């Protein structure tokens, strides 16, 4: 019941609309009903929540001041909060399932099911699509290795004449372009810690580093770089060429949570909701911290998660089911 309640709160919070002020760069909540409903679900005060979003308290030098946010900043803050709540709810469900299925018996064997939706190639592709497509590149490499490379090894053992083809290595250059040294993730992480960096400086560094130097990186034709959803760079994936738009990538990669709202969530009247945000690392980034105090970006966390998934898959005996989508 709590999970449905908090999920409903996320949906209500996501419906919040904003109205820009005419006198300054600030904004106001256009329709308070959505944030009121969300706060009721979360067990927090709606007036305090609104103030924390519109005019958060920030530290300037040794003093704290309330700084007005524009509509774009508040909307981004709301989106980051919605994602964080949903992520924590998902982990809560997983923890509950694991506790229910916990056994003191030896765990020598297990069966797992991995559902892969496939590559995403849309008219507009952003940071989310790059993360999804990197995952698919590595899963496809795993599939190719088991279906083709190991099958050819069987041919060799049986003495069948065959010209060996390493299908798995076909995907390595694209994976390297995204996640290795000076790849897309590394350049983006580097820009995230530079004081005056923005999406444009990130794109410029990316093009200067890889255009004409990496076989899987392309600079799009001038025509596609214009319009409402321009393509800023292209990557040749296993499934085809994908054009990416880098608008908002640095903010998405840092994915900061509004500290004022997090503090409010920790004080929630609902003990379950409060517990979701009580971890000390949430207050600064919402994404955890590594030893030494440096925050982990979304790219770092995604890369680690995929590596962990592949390590698990490589310890199994896989069986593949090819699905045909009804549409």
mmCIF file of C-alpha atoms in Angstrom:
data_model
loop_
_atom_site.group_PDB
_atom_site.id
_atom_site.type_symbol
_atom_site.label_atom_id
_atom_site.label_comp_id
_atom_site.label_asym_id
_atom_site.label_seq_id
_atom_site.Cartn_x
_atom_site.Cartn_y
_atom_site.Cartn_z
ATOM 1 C CA UNK A 1 0.000 0.000 0.000
ATOM 2 C CA UNK A 2 2.821 2.417 0.879
ATOM 3 C CA UNK A 3 4.556 1.745 -2.434
ATOM 4 C CA UNK A 4 1.398 2.585 -4.393
ATOM 5 C CA UNK A 5 0.922 5.671 -2.236
ATOM 6 C CA UNK A 6 4.434 7.002 -2.865
ATOM 7 C CA UNK A 7 4.240 6.140 -6.570
ATOM 8 C CA UNK A 8 1.012 8.169 -6.766
ATOM 9 C CA UNK A 9 2.894 10.994 -5.063
ATOM 10 C CA UNK A 10 5.587 10.864 -7.762
ATOM 11 C CA UNK A 11 2.913 11.086 -10.466
ATOM 12 C CA UNK A 12 1.269 14.069 -8.765
ATOM 13 C CA UNK A 13 4.624 15.810 -8.284
ATOM 14 C CA UNK A 14 5.441 15.274 -11.961
ATOM 15 C CA UNK A 15 2.228 17.074 -12.936
ATOM 16 C CA UNK A 16 3.387 20.300 -11.257
ATOM 17 C CA UNK A 17 3.332 23.278 -13.626
ATOM 18 C CA UNK A 18 5.241 26.536 -13.169
ATOM 19 C CA UNK A 19 4.699 30.156 -14.114
ATOM 20 C CA UNK A 20 7.615 32.546 -14.673
ATOM 21 C CA UNK A 21 7.582 35.878 -12.829
ATOM 22 C CA UNK A 22 7.403 39.052 -14.913
ATOM 23 C CA UNK A 23 9.435 41.187 -12.491
ATOM 24 C CA UNK A 24 12.377 38.836 -11.941
ATOM 25 C CA UNK A 25 13.844 35.522 -13.084
ATOM 26 C CA UNK A 26 11.975 33.569 -10.406
ATOM 27 C CA UNK A 27 8.762 31.549 -10.767
ATOM 28 C CA UNK A 28 5.686 30.359 -8.886
ATOM 29 C CA UNK A 29 3.642 27.150 -8.786
ATOM 30 C CA UNK A 30 0.916 27.549 -11.409
ATOM 31 C CA UNK A 31 -1.543 25.061 -9.881
ATOM 32 C CA UNK A 32 -0.944 24.107 -6.241
ATOM 33 C CA UNK A 33 -3.257 21.061 -6.262
ATOM 34 C CA UNK A 34 -0.584 18.712 -7.617
ATOM 35 C CA UNK A 35 2.130 19.594 -5.152
ATOM 36 C CA UNK A 36 -0.455 19.537 -2.319
ATOM 37 C CA UNK A 37 -1.471 15.987 -3.257
ATOM 38 C CA UNK A 38 2.152 14.875 -3.598
ATOM 39 C CA UNK A 39 3.074 16.296 -0.198
ATOM 40 C CA UNK A 40 0.055 14.578 1.372
ATOM 41 C CA UNK A 41 1.304 11.254 -0.038
ATOM 42 C CA UNK A 42 4.854 11.903 1.176
ATOM 43 C CA UNK A 43 3.851 13.127 4.622
ATOM 44 C CA UNK A 44 5.519 16.553 4.310
ATOM 45 C CA UNK A 45 4.289 20.155 4.565
ATOM 46 C CA UNK A 46 3.240 21.550 1.170
ATOM 47 C CA UNK A 47 4.105 25.165 2.038
ATOM 48 C CA UNK A 48 7.632 24.201 3.132
ATOM 49 C CA UNK A 49 8.034 21.974 0.061
ATOM 50 C CA UNK A 50 7.018 24.814 -2.275
ATOM 51 C CA UNK A 51 9.439 27.203 -0.589
ATOM 52 C CA UNK A 52 12.262 24.644 -0.781
ATOM 53 C CA UNK A 53 11.690 24.275 -4.529
ATOM 54 C CA UNK A 54 11.073 27.917 -5.480
ATOM 55 C CA UNK A 55 13.547 29.630 -3.114
ATOM 56 C CA UNK A 56 15.956 27.057 -1.688
ATOM 57 C CA UNK A 57 18.284 28.005 1.137
ATOM 58 C CA UNK A 58 21.891 27.945 -0.064
ATOM 59 C CA UNK A 59 25.230 28.735 1.562
ATOM 60 C CA UNK A 60 27.086 31.785 0.270
ATOM 61 C CA UNK A 61 30.413 32.144 2.024
ATOM 62 C CA UNK A 62 29.697 31.753 5.729
ATOM 63 C CA UNK A 63 26.029 32.767 5.484
ATOM 64 C CA UNK A 64 22.829 31.168 4.208
ATOM 65 C CA UNK A 65 20.497 32.988 1.824
ATOM 66 C CA UNK A 66 17.297 32.102 -0.053
ATOM 67 C CA UNK A 67 17.948 32.125 -3.805
ATOM 68 C CA UNK A 68 15.060 32.288 -6.274
ATOM 69 C CA UNK A 69 15.017 29.642 -9.027
ATOM 70 C CA UNK A 70 13.681 30.057 -12.552
ATOM 71 C CA UNK A 71 11.035 27.719 -13.984
ATOM 72 C CA UNK A 72 13.584 25.550 -15.789
ATOM 73 C CA UNK A 73 15.672 25.029 -12.652
ATOM 74 C CA UNK A 74 12.622 24.142 -10.529
ATOM 75 C CA UNK A 75 11.300 21.729 -13.170
ATOM 76 C CA UNK A 76 14.685 20.030 -13.364
ATOM 77 C CA UNK A 77 14.778 19.785 -9.556
ATOM 78 C CA UNK A 78 11.310 18.206 -9.530
ATOM 79 C CA UNK A 79 12.295 15.687 -12.210
ATOM 80 C CA UNK A 80 15.440 14.717 -10.275
ATOM 81 C CA UNK A 81 13.363 14.206 -7.105
ATOM 82 C CA UNK A 82 10.806 12.070 -8.967
ATOM 83 C CA UNK A 83 13.545 9.847 -10.370
ATOM 84 C CA UNK A 84 15.216 9.522 -6.982
ATOM 85 C CA UNK A 85 11.991 8.570 -5.173
ATOM 86 C CA UNK A 86 11.094 6.000 -7.832
ATOM 87 C CA UNK A 87 14.621 4.555 -7.766
ATOM 88 C CA UNK A 88 14.519 4.189 -3.971
ATOM 89 C CA UNK A 89 11.068 2.581 -4.137
ATOM 90 C CA UNK A 90 12.323 0.091 -6.708
ATOM 91 C CA UNK A 91 15.265 -0.819 -4.463
ATOM 92 C CA UNK A 92 12.886 -1.130 -1.508
ATOM 93 C CA UNK A 93 10.777 -3.666 -3.431
ATOM 94 C CA UNK A 94 13.933 -5.616 -4.358
ATOM 95 C CA UNK A 95 15.117 -5.633 -0.740
ATOM 96 C CA UNK A 96 11.714 -6.880 0.426
ATOM 97 C CA UNK A 97 11.752 -9.665 -2.182
ATOM 98 C CA UNK A 98 15.290 -10.683 -1.224
ATOM 99 C CA UNK A 99 14.413 -10.752 2.478
ATOM 100 C CA UNK A 100 11.335 -12.887 1.762
ATOM 101 C CA UNK A 101 13.322 -15.349 -0.367
ATOM 102 C CA UNK A 102 16.324 -15.414 1.982
ATOM 103 C CA UNK A 103 17.439 -18.887 3.042
ATOM 104 C CA UNK A 104 20.178 -20.240 5.289
ATOM 105 C CA UNK A 105 20.796 -23.089 2.865
ATOM 106 C CA UNK A 106 23.879 -23.049 0.654
ATOM 107 C CA UNK A 107 23.350 -21.062 -2.543
ATOM 108 C CA UNK A 108 25.139 -23.251 -5.066
ATOM 109 C CA UNK A 109 22.680 -22.666 -7.900
ATOM 110 C CA UNK A 110 20.346 -19.930 -9.071
ATOM 111 C CA UNK A 111 18.164 -19.143 -12.063
ATOM 112 C CA UNK A 112 17.902 -15.589 -13.338
ATOM 113 C CA UNK A 113 15.860 -13.977 -16.113
ATOM 114 C CA UNK A 114 17.209 -10.931 -17.957
ATOM 115 C CA UNK A 115 14.777 -9.037 -20.185
ATOM 116 C CA UNK A 116 16.470 -6.829 -22.775
ATOM 117 C CA UNK A 117 14.287 -4.376 -24.702
ATOM 118 C CA UNK A 118 16.930 -3.627 -27.341
ATOM 119 C CA UNK A 119 18.652 -0.579 -28.789
ATOM 120 C CA UNK A 120 16.887 2.791 -28.761
ATOM 121 C CA UNK A 121 17.111 4.840 -31.948
ATOM 122 C CA UNK A 122 14.671 7.756 -31.942
ATOM 123 C CA UNK A 123 14.457 11.080 -33.746
ATOM 124 C CA UNK A 124 15.723 12.669 -30.521
ATOM 125 C CA UNK A 125 18.312 10.709 -28.512
ATOM 126 C CA UNK A 126 19.767 11.984 -25.248
ATOM 127 C CA UNK A 127 21.951 10.773 -22.357
ATOM 128 C CA UNK A 128 19.394 8.132 -21.358
ATOM 129 C CA UNK A 129 19.534 6.523 -24.811
ATOM 130 C CA UNK A 130 23.347 6.431 -24.699
ATOM 131 C CA UNK A 131 23.259 4.556 -21.369
ATOM 132 C CA UNK A 132 20.667 2.106 -22.702
ATOM 133 C CA UNK A 133 22.578 1.582 -25.937
ATOM 134 C CA UNK A 134 25.868 0.975 -24.107
ATOM 135 C CA UNK A 135 24.117 -1.736 -22.074
ATOM 136 C CA UNK A 136 22.794 -3.295 -25.258
ATOM 137 C CA UNK A 137 26.226 -3.182 -26.917
ATOM 138 C CA UNK A 138 27.720 -5.175 -24.037
ATOM 139 C CA UNK A 139 24.786 -7.617 -23.854
ATOM 140 C CA UNK A 140 24.964 -8.100 -27.643
ATOM 141 C CA UNK A 141 28.711 -8.743 -27.328
ATOM 142 C CA UNK A 142 27.979 -11.337 -24.643
ATOM 143 C CA UNK A 143 25.322 -12.927 -26.882
ATOM 144 C CA UNK A 144 27.614 -12.970 -29.927
ATOM 145 C CA UNK A 145 30.413 -14.548 -27.916
ATOM 146 C CA UNK A 146 28.209 -17.382 -26.671
ATOM 147 C CA UNK A 147 26.181 -17.961 -29.820
ATOM 148 C CA UNK A 148 28.945 -17.628 -32.410
ATOM 149 C CA UNK A 149 32.417 -17.696 -30.852
ATOM 150 C CA UNK A 150 31.817 -20.675 -28.547
ATOM 151 C CA UNK A 151 29.867 -22.451 -31.285
ATOM 152 C CA UNK A 152 32.878 -22.109 -33.584
ATOM 153 C CA UNK A 153 35.044 -23.534 -30.800
ATOM 154 C CA UNK A 154 32.848 -26.631 -30.892
ATOM 155 C CA UNK A 155 33.473 -26.872 -34.650
ATOM 156 C CA UNK A 156 37.227 -26.817 -33.989
ATOM 157 C CA UNK A 157 36.975 -29.552 -31.359
ATOM 158 C CA UNK A 158 34.972 -31.730 -33.772
ATOM 159 C CA UNK A 159 37.511 -31.205 -36.551
ATOM 160 C CA UNK A 160 35.161 -29.279 -38.837
ATOM 161 C CA UNK A 161 37.020 -27.028 -41.301
ATOM 162 C CA UNK A 162 36.018 -23.447 -40.539
ATOM 163 C CA UNK A 163 37.479 -19.968 -40.924
ATOM 164 C CA UNK A 164 37.223 -18.520 -37.420
ATOM 165 C CA UNK A 165 35.355 -15.206 -37.136
ATOM 166 C CA UNK A 166 35.380 -13.263 -33.829
ATOM 167 C CA UNK A 167 31.921 -11.676 -33.853
ATOM 168 C CA UNK A 168 32.340 -10.424 -30.287
ATOM 169 C CA UNK A 169 35.162 -8.025 -31.183
ATOM 170 C CA UNK A 170 32.939 -6.236 -33.711
ATOM 171 C CA UNK A 171 31.327 -4.310 -30.857
ATOM 172 C CA UNK A 172 34.501 -3.501 -28.916
ATOM 173 C CA UNK A 173 35.344 -0.208 -30.713
ATOM 174 C CA UNK A 174 31.906 1.259 -29.905
ATOM 175 C CA UNK A 175 32.097 0.147 -26.267
ATOM 176 C CA UNK A 176 35.601 1.617 -26.060
ATOM 177 C CA UNK A 177 34.384 4.927 -27.525
ATOM 178 C CA UNK A 178 31.722 5.271 -24.826
ATOM 179 C CA UNK A 179 33.301 3.998 -21.624
ATOM 180 C CA UNK A 180 37.096 3.765 -21.944
ATOM 181 C CA UNK A 181 39.770 6.450 -21.327
ATOM 182 C CA UNK A 182 38.850 9.724 -23.056
ATOM 183 C CA UNK A 183 35.581 8.139 -24.198
ATOM 184 C CA UNK A 184 32.224 9.927 -24.038
ATOM 185 C CA UNK A 185 31.693 9.106 -20.352
ATOM 186 C CA UNK A 186 35.230 10.120 -19.346
ATOM 187 C CA UNK A 187 35.068 13.457 -21.184
ATOM 188 C CA UNK A 188 31.649 14.182 -19.664
ATOM 189 C CA UNK A 189 32.836 13.314 -16.133
ATOM 190 C CA UNK A 190 35.852 15.581 -16.622
ATOM 191 C CA UNK A 191 33.648 18.468 -17.731
ATOM 192 C CA UNK A 192 31.372 17.964 -14.710
ATOM 193 C CA UNK A 193 34.162 19.036 -12.359
ATOM 194 C CA UNK A 194 35.324 22.009 -14.436
ATOM 195 C CA UNK A 195 33.996 25.301 -12.981
ATOM 196 C CA UNK A 196 32.972 26.990 -16.240
ATOM 197 C CA UNK A 197 32.095 23.908 -18.287
ATOM 198 C CA UNK A 198 28.747 23.532 -20.045
ATOM 199 C CA UNK A 199 27.150 21.276 -22.627
ATOM 200 C CA UNK A 200 28.792 23.184 -25.474
ATOM 201 C CA UNK A 201 32.329 22.893 -24.038
ATOM 202 C CA UNK A 202 31.669 19.180 -23.520
ATOM 203 C CA UNK A 203 30.578 18.766 -27.151
ATOM 204 C CA UNK A 204 33.566 20.743 -28.456
ATOM 205 C CA UNK A 205 36.014 18.611 -26.455
ATOM 206 C CA UNK A 206 34.259 15.433 -27.612
ATOM 207 C CA UNK A 207 34.460 16.400 -31.288
ATOM 208 C CA UNK A 208 38.085 17.539 -31.001
ATOM 209 C CA UNK A 209 39.011 14.260 -29.302
ATOM 210 C CA UNK A 210 37.243 11.783 -31.590
ATOM 211 C CA UNK A 211 36.138 13.313 -34.899
ATOM 212 C CA UNK A 212 38.162 11.771 -37.700
ATOM 213 C CA UNK A 213 40.180 9.775 -35.155
ATOM 214 C CA UNK A 214 37.741 7.099 -33.992
ATOM 215 C CA UNK A 215 36.033 4.802 -36.539
ATOM 216 C CA UNK A 216 32.736 4.730 -34.638
ATOM 217 C CA UNK A 217 32.407 8.493 -34.023
ATOM 218 C CA UNK A 218 30.800 10.792 -36.583
ATOM 219 C CA UNK A 219 30.212 14.510 -36.815
ATOM 220 C CA UNK A 220 26.702 14.906 -38.282
ATOM 221 C CA UNK A 221 26.006 16.812 -41.498
ATOM 222 C CA UNK A 222 25.276 20.532 -41.056
ATOM 223 C CA UNK A 223 21.606 20.076 -41.974
ATOM 224 C CA UNK A 224 20.898 17.775 -39.010
ATOM 225 C CA UNK A 225 22.559 20.152 -36.516
ATOM 226 C CA UNK A 226 19.790 22.724 -36.976
ATOM 227 C CA UNK A 227 16.107 22.773 -36.003
ATOM 228 C CA UNK A 228 14.308 22.169 -32.705
ATOM 229 C CA UNK A 229 16.000 18.818 -31.965
ATOM 230 C CA UNK A 230 19.462 19.012 -33.553
ATOM 231 C CA UNK A 231 21.914 16.116 -33.660
ATOM 232 C CA UNK A 232 25.253 17.072 -32.105
ATOM 233 C CA UNK A 233 27.268 13.886 -32.695
ATOM 234 C CA UNK A 234 26.709 10.337 -33.954
ATOM 235 C CA UNK A 235 27.895 6.906 -32.839
ATOM 236 C CA UNK A 236 27.915 3.832 -35.053
ATOM 237 C CA UNK A 237 26.231 1.195 -32.878
ATOM 238 C CA UNK A 238 25.720 -2.501 -33.617
ATOM 239 C CA UNK A 239 22.094 -1.719 -34.524
ATOM 240 C CA UNK A 240 22.895 1.322 -36.656
ATOM 241 C CA UNK A 241 24.000 4.959 -36.566
ATOM 242 C CA UNK A 242 22.473 6.933 -33.663
ATOM 243 C CA UNK A 243 22.531 10.726 -33.472
ATOM 244 C CA UNK A 244 22.718 12.245 -29.991
ATOM 245 C CA UNK A 245 21.722 15.653 -28.626
ATOM 246 C CA UNK A 246 23.877 16.782 -25.653
ATOM 247 C CA UNK A 247 21.536 19.423 -24.198
ATOM 248 C CA UNK A 248 21.406 19.003 -20.414
ATOM 249 C CA UNK A 249 23.943 16.158 -20.292
ATOM 250 C CA UNK A 250 26.219 17.670 -17.639
ATOM 251 C CA UNK A 251 23.280 18.329 -15.295
ATOM 252 C CA UNK A 252 21.888 14.851 -15.935
ATOM 253 C CA UNK A 253 25.280 13.319 -15.225
ATOM 254 C CA UNK A 254 25.633 15.171 -11.906
ATOM 255 C CA UNK A 255 21.918 14.663 -11.179
ATOM 256 C CA UNK A 256 21.928 16.810 -8.018
ATOM 257 C CA UNK A 257 19.019 16.677 -5.601
ATOM 258 C CA UNK A 258 17.620 19.784 -3.918
ATOM 259 C CA UNK A 259 19.179 19.544 -0.444
ATOM 260 C CA UNK A 260 16.351 21.570 1.106
ATOM 261 C CA UNK A 261 13.734 19.102 -0.135
ATOM 262 C CA UNK A 262 15.831 16.088 0.908
ATOM 263 C CA UNK A 263 16.041 17.494 4.460
ATOM 264 C CA UNK A 264 12.264 17.899 4.360
ATOM 265 C CA UNK A 265 11.805 14.296 3.210
ATOM 266 C CA UNK A 266 14.005 13.011 6.027
ATOM 267 C CA UNK A 267 11.611 14.721 8.496
ATOM 268 C CA UNK A 268 8.525 13.175 6.839
ATOM 269 C CA UNK A 269 5.690 12.074 9.143
ATOM 270 C CA UNK A 270 5.648 8.777 7.258
ATOM 271 C CA UNK A 271 8.450 6.622 8.743
ATOM 272 C CA UNK A 272 8.770 4.485 5.592
ATOM 273 C CA UNK A 273 9.178 7.514 3.326
ATOM 274 C CA UNK A 274 11.566 9.156 5.775
ATOM 275 C CA UNK A 275 13.731 6.035 5.828
ATOM 276 C CA UNK A 276 14.127 6.174 2.037
ATOM 277 C CA UNK A 277 16.112 9.407 2.400
ATOM 278 C CA UNK A 278 17.894 8.983 5.692
ATOM 279 C CA UNK A 279 21.191 7.762 4.190
ATOM 280 C CA UNK A 280 23.885 10.420 4.774
ATOM 281 C CA UNK A 281 25.232 10.375 1.209
ATOM 282 C CA UNK A 282 21.917 11.569 -0.262
ATOM 283 C CA UNK A 283 22.124 15.104 1.059
ATOM 284 C CA UNK A 284 24.745 16.272 -1.439
ATOM 285 C CA UNK A 285 24.253 14.464 -4.736
ATOM 286 C CA UNK A 286 21.540 11.889 -4.372
ATOM 287 C CA UNK A 287 23.946 9.485 -6.059
ATOM 288 C CA UNK A 288 26.372 8.446 -3.318
ATOM 289 C CA UNK A 289 30.012 9.256 -2.697
ATOM 290 C CA UNK A 290 33.241 7.409 -3.187
ATOM 291 C CA UNK A 291 36.046 7.283 -0.663
ATOM 292 C CA UNK A 292 37.915 10.560 -0.601
ATOM 293 C CA UNK A 293 34.765 12.673 -0.966
ATOM 294 C CA UNK A 294 34.486 12.786 -4.770
ATOM 295 C CA UNK A 295 30.925 12.270 -5.930
ATOM 296 C CA UNK A 296 29.953 9.530 -8.346
ATOM 297 C CA UNK A 297 28.331 10.635 -11.563
ATOM 298 C CA UNK A 298 25.409 8.838 -13.183
ATOM 299 C CA UNK A 299 27.802 7.652 -15.927
ATOM 300 C CA UNK A 300 30.124 6.098 -13.320
ATOM 301 C CA UNK A 301 27.275 4.340 -11.541
ATOM 302 C CA UNK A 302 25.761 3.053 -14.787
ATOM 303 C CA UNK A 303 29.132 1.750 -15.982
ATOM 304 C CA UNK A 304 29.671 -0.081 -12.659
ATOM 305 C CA UNK A 305 26.153 -1.544 -12.767
ATOM 306 C CA UNK A 306 26.684 -2.906 -16.304
ATOM 307 C CA UNK A 307 30.069 -4.367 -15.315
ATOM 308 C CA UNK A 308 28.447 -6.082 -12.320
ATOM 309 C CA UNK A 309 25.680 -7.455 -14.566
ATOM 310 C CA UNK A 310 28.215 -8.833 -17.058
ATOM 311 C CA UNK A 311 30.262 -10.421 -14.258
ATOM 312 C CA UNK A 312 27.112 -12.197 -13.075
ATOM 313 C CA UNK A 313 26.182 -13.301 -16.608
ATOM 314 C CA UNK A 314 29.660 -14.649 -17.283
ATOM 315 C CA UNK A 315 29.365 -16.912 -14.233
ATOM 316 C CA UNK A 316 26.239 -18.586 -15.667
ATOM 317 C CA UNK A 317 25.295 -21.027 -18.409
ATOM 318 C CA UNK A 318 23.097 -18.792 -20.574
ATOM 319 C CA UNK A 319 20.102 -19.764 -22.683
ATOM 320 C CA UNK A 320 18.637 -17.205 -25.093
ATOM 321 C CA UNK A 321 15.044 -16.719 -26.198
ATOM 322 C CA UNK A 322 14.511 -14.569 -29.271
ATOM 323 C CA UNK A 323 11.293 -12.590 -28.892
ATOM 324 C CA UNK A 324 9.247 -10.980 -31.662
ATOM 325 C CA UNK A 325 7.501 -7.778 -30.610
ATOM 326 C CA UNK A 326 3.785 -7.712 -31.556
ATOM 327 C CA UNK A 327 4.088 -4.220 -33.071
#
